[in-house]
XYZ file of C-alpha atoms in Angstrom:
311
model
C 0.000 0.000 0.000
C 1.289 3.442 -0.804
C 0.221 7.021 -1.398
C 0.465 8.203 -4.988
C -0.314 11.361 -6.928
C -1.080 11.906 -10.591
C -2.561 14.511 -12.904
C -6.300 14.440 -13.497
C -6.565 14.094 -17.261
C -9.831 16.069 -17.327
C -8.673 19.114 -15.380
C -4.913 18.955 -14.866
C -5.435 19.007 -11.092
C -3.162 16.950 -8.870
C -4.997 13.907 -7.527
C -4.034 12.141 -4.320
C -4.748 8.460 -3.807
C -3.764 5.407 -1.819
C -3.170 2.261 -3.845
C -3.383 -1.120 -2.146
C -1.693 -4.226 -3.510
C -2.414 -7.934 -3.051
C -0.174 -10.051 -0.870
C 2.784 -11.269 -2.901
C 2.311 -8.470 -5.423
C 4.474 -9.007 -8.502
C 4.861 -5.977 -10.750
C 5.537 -8.222 -13.731
C 2.002 -9.680 -13.549
C -1.279 -8.176 -14.730
C -3.927 -7.651 -12.055
C -7.585 -6.670 -12.120
C -8.161 -3.317 -10.427
C -11.019 -1.643 -8.584
C -11.525 2.114 -8.148
C -13.140 2.961 -4.791
C -14.951 6.330 -4.431
C -15.560 7.938 -1.052
C -18.831 9.408 0.268
C -19.721 13.071 -0.075
C -17.657 14.806 2.583
C -15.363 11.821 3.037
C -11.750 11.133 2.121
C -9.649 8.161 1.064
C -8.430 7.473 4.610
C -11.937 6.615 5.811
C -14.377 3.981 4.540
C -13.129 4.058 0.919
C -9.678 3.080 2.121
C -11.159 0.321 4.250
C -12.917 -1.278 1.294
C -9.857 -0.840 -0.921
C -7.720 -2.746 1.594
C -10.330 -5.510 1.845
C -10.342 -5.884 -1.946
C -6.536 -5.965 -2.051
C -6.662 -8.829 0.434
C -8.759 -10.700 -2.140
C -6.157 -10.215 -4.881
C -7.063 -6.920 -6.553
C -5.094 -3.756 -7.065
C -7.456 -1.283 -5.365
C -7.239 2.492 -5.376
C -9.037 4.894 -3.027
C -8.645 8.525 -4.011
C -9.585 12.000 -2.850
C -12.078 13.750 -5.118
C -11.006 16.890 -6.941
C -11.200 19.956 -4.665
C -11.245 17.694 -1.593
C -8.876 15.897 0.758
C -5.307 16.066 -0.465
C -6.260 16.500 -4.125
C -5.941 19.911 -5.741
C -8.469 22.518 -6.784
C -10.164 25.692 -5.583
C -12.583 26.384 -4.003
C -12.006 23.732 -1.411
C -14.849 21.292 -0.702
C -16.569 21.823 -4.051
C -19.029 18.923 -4.461
C -19.843 19.175 -8.143
C -21.345 15.774 -9.037
C -20.361 16.056 -12.694
C -16.723 16.579 -11.695
C -16.903 13.778 -9.150
C -18.229 11.427 -11.812
C -15.443 12.454 -14.190
C -12.926 11.833 -11.385
C -13.746 8.118 -11.539
C -12.803 8.045 -15.218
C -9.691 10.128 -14.530
C -8.529 7.523 -12.011
C -9.167 4.829 -14.618
C -7.111 6.866 -17.100
C -4.226 6.635 -14.651
C -4.735 2.933 -13.997
C -4.500 2.181 -17.712
C -0.945 3.582 -17.691
C 0.239 1.180 -14.976
C 1.972 -1.886 -16.429
C 0.649 -4.202 -13.706
C -3.031 -3.303 -14.228
C -5.080 -5.189 -16.802
C -7.012 -2.396 -18.522
C -9.663 -4.888 -19.611
C -10.400 -5.896 -16.002
C -11.198 -2.665 -14.170
C -14.159 -2.343 -11.819
C -15.570 0.510 -9.777
C -17.341 0.742 -6.464
C -18.280 3.463 -4.034
C -19.914 4.153 -0.736
C -22.864 6.550 -0.257
C -22.602 9.373 -2.820
C -19.429 7.704 -4.095
C -21.612 4.764 -5.122
C -23.899 7.068 -7.084
C -20.938 8.703 -8.789
C -19.515 5.275 -9.606
C -22.856 4.276 -11.164
C -22.911 7.458 -13.243
C -19.333 6.797 -14.335
C -20.245 3.249 -15.376
C -23.067 4.666 -17.509
C -20.564 7.004 -19.192
C -17.465 4.806 -19.300
C -17.561 1.240 -20.658
C -14.000 0.675 -19.447
C -15.700 -0.065 -16.115
C -16.415 -3.776 -16.481
C -18.251 -4.304 -13.166
C -19.937 -2.023 -10.629
C -20.409 -2.435 -6.885
C -22.268 -0.125 -4.500
C -22.457 0.154 -0.709
C -25.188 2.241 0.965
C -25.762 3.881 -2.416
C -26.891 7.507 -2.515
C -27.994 9.361 -5.630
C -26.942 12.737 -4.258
C -29.364 14.664 -6.464
C -32.305 12.550 -5.313
C -31.237 12.831 -1.693
C -31.040 16.637 -1.806
C -34.301 16.922 -3.768
C -36.365 14.282 -2.024
C -34.879 13.987 1.457
C -33.171 11.144 3.285
C -36.310 8.994 3.217
C -37.792 10.130 -0.134
C -40.575 12.185 1.435
C -40.177 15.500 -0.436
C -41.359 16.363 -3.963
C -38.812 17.485 -6.557
C -40.312 20.936 -7.055
C -39.996 21.734 -3.369
C -36.216 21.781 -3.817
C -36.295 24.789 -6.150
C -35.315 27.212 -3.345
C -32.072 25.276 -2.915
C -31.128 25.948 -6.524
C -31.670 29.654 -5.857
C -29.609 29.402 -2.666
C -26.780 27.874 -4.670
C -26.996 30.611 -7.293
C -27.003 33.286 -4.582
C -23.934 31.640 -3.057
C -22.150 31.860 -6.389
C -22.828 35.608 -6.529
C -21.662 35.993 -2.939
C -18.492 34.024 -3.641
C -17.822 36.137 -6.720
C -18.081 39.315 -4.647
C -15.114 38.223 -2.558
C -17.112 37.234 0.523
C -16.014 34.107 2.400
C -17.055 30.987 0.466
C -20.538 29.930 1.583
C -20.872 26.326 2.772
C -23.521 23.713 3.532
C -23.278 20.578 5.703
C -23.052 17.206 3.976
C -23.646 15.499 7.312
C -24.776 17.086 10.578
C -21.978 19.321 11.868
C -23.325 19.096 15.432
C -24.931 16.176 17.195
C -27.958 18.329 18.006
C -28.538 18.939 14.278
C -29.170 15.254 13.531
C -32.873 14.510 12.880
C -32.575 10.782 13.637
C -30.193 8.163 15.019
C -28.852 7.166 11.620
C -27.800 10.719 10.804
C -26.553 11.193 14.362
C -24.144 8.395 13.502
C -23.129 10.347 10.389
C -22.179 13.244 12.686
C -20.330 10.802 14.937
C -18.465 9.276 12.004
C -17.143 12.564 10.669
C -16.754 14.598 13.853
C -15.613 12.248 16.621
C -12.693 9.822 17.003
C -14.889 7.141 15.414
C -13.528 8.142 11.979
C -12.813 11.886 11.872
C -9.941 12.964 9.660
C -8.332 16.413 9.301
C -9.062 16.696 5.575
C -12.752 15.676 5.922
C -14.598 18.669 7.397
C -18.049 17.316 6.484
C -19.298 20.310 4.499
C -19.449 21.436 0.876
C -19.535 24.755 -0.922
C -23.087 26.115 -1.098
C -22.550 26.886 -4.780
C -22.570 23.102 -5.312
C -26.360 23.143 -4.882
C -26.816 24.465 -8.419
C -25.226 21.274 -9.739
C -26.493 18.822 -7.109
C -30.229 19.552 -7.142
C -30.882 18.790 -10.860
C -28.375 15.905 -10.959
C -29.433 12.296 -11.418
C -26.634 9.780 -10.845
C -28.722 7.096 -12.533
C -29.681 9.081 -15.646
C -30.018 6.741 -18.637
C -29.146 3.694 -16.530
C -32.016 1.907 -18.272
C -30.096 2.222 -21.548
C -26.398 2.356 -20.756
C -25.765 0.741 -17.355
C -25.232 -2.734 -18.756
C -22.249 -3.908 -16.693
C -22.663 -6.545 -13.979
C -23.957 -4.835 -10.844
C -23.746 -5.815 -7.181
C -25.653 -3.635 -4.726
C -25.125 -3.884 -0.953
C -27.491 -2.074 1.418
C -28.578 -2.264 5.032
C -32.066 -3.572 5.759
C -32.904 -0.610 8.011
C -31.013 2.093 6.093
C -33.018 5.241 5.464
C -31.166 5.464 2.154
C -32.150 1.969 0.969
C -34.700 3.365 -1.485
C -31.817 4.743 -3.566
C -30.281 1.272 -3.854
C -33.696 -0.071 -4.842
C -34.007 2.668 -7.462
C -30.626 1.808 -8.959
C -31.544 -1.871 -9.165
C -34.866 -1.075 -10.852
C -33.359 1.300 -13.402
C -30.146 -0.518 -14.358
C -30.215 -2.317 -17.695
C -27.713 -4.881 -16.390
C -28.712 -8.460 -17.113
C -26.412 -9.543 -14.279
C -27.585 -7.529 -11.261
C -28.022 -8.523 -7.647
C -28.874 -6.935 -4.302
C -27.396 -8.149 -1.036
C -29.158 -6.960 2.101
C -27.187 -6.808 5.343
C -29.826 -7.587 7.943
C -30.125 -5.115 10.802
C -27.632 -2.675 9.282
C -28.281 1.001 8.744
C -26.534 3.298 6.267
C -23.572 4.082 8.524
C -22.980 0.534 9.764
C -21.662 -0.330 6.299
C -18.982 2.374 6.602
C -17.076 0.900 9.518
C -19.075 -1.716 11.420
C -16.694 -4.663 11.713
C -19.294 -7.365 11.083
C -21.174 -5.372 8.449
C -18.057 -4.383 6.478
C -16.792 -7.962 6.588
C -20.077 -9.202 5.109
C -20.210 -6.480 2.449
C -16.556 -7.003 1.521
C -17.067 -10.734 1.120
C -20.017 -10.169 -1.219
C -18.150 -7.564 -3.267
C -14.934 -9.577 -3.316
C -16.790 -12.597 -4.668
C -18.596 -10.420 -7.213
C -15.455 -8.752 -8.552
C -13.554 -12.063 -8.533
C -16.230 -13.504 -10.823
C -16.811 -10.531 -13.097
C -13.190 -9.372 -13.397
C -11.930 -12.945 -13.717
C -9.544 -12.894 -10.781
C -6.820 -15.442 -11.417
C -5.303 -17.589 -8.671
C -1.867 -16.608 -7.444
C 0.726 -18.854 -9.109
C 2.248 -21.462 -6.806
C 5.842 -20.912 -5.726
């Protein structure tokens, strides 16, 4: 495992990532690879890195990266959460992987957690170099911001948020401090339920806090987030094998169900982790072990993981 940096081929920004290697890694061999995308507000050192290490243990080259404008990757303003850029980041990481002599460019998969899962799905729709797609606690960030955590708000009711994002852009342009919005509750008292209280706990207590993951985004991002649909045209172009993992009691489960219903994939499956909520699949030992086993088996099958040669 090691930290790497490379140029984003879409923007020229410096990207920061951690790449994990299988035991007995041999640079002269060709390995299947999996790109792991972090949640909105997260960084590579948190749950994305956890899943990348689990996949490396199964025999994959796995890369967890910081999104453009976030973590240790470059770009201004900091904490921009533009979903179109985040989707393109997945393809930019694949661009880099295709230059590595030990990666088999015909055996690259993608997975993500929370919003990272939605971005990975959108990237798979756009980029057929992704040969298999896995999701954990999937969130379609546009749907979540429009319709609420439990899908109880109508689209049109989100129109004021688009205006708020546009107003933030004008404010930013005037030289005022960059306006921000929370991506998870910034204070425990702000959490409307236990599941989102755990989101606060994850990002803002020793449970998983990290210096480069402040848990907020630029308010200007709302102009891109609200109209965005991570699953747009999935019924036509999301044809890769698909493995969805979701918690049985996750408030976000409806977004995994929506992805399953809309994907054109002939090979698509849902694995439900009984008793798990959205956050349990980030770092719950038992829950992550179960999800990692399912995803490891899925990628081993779809990316044709080869056994390690005997000594």
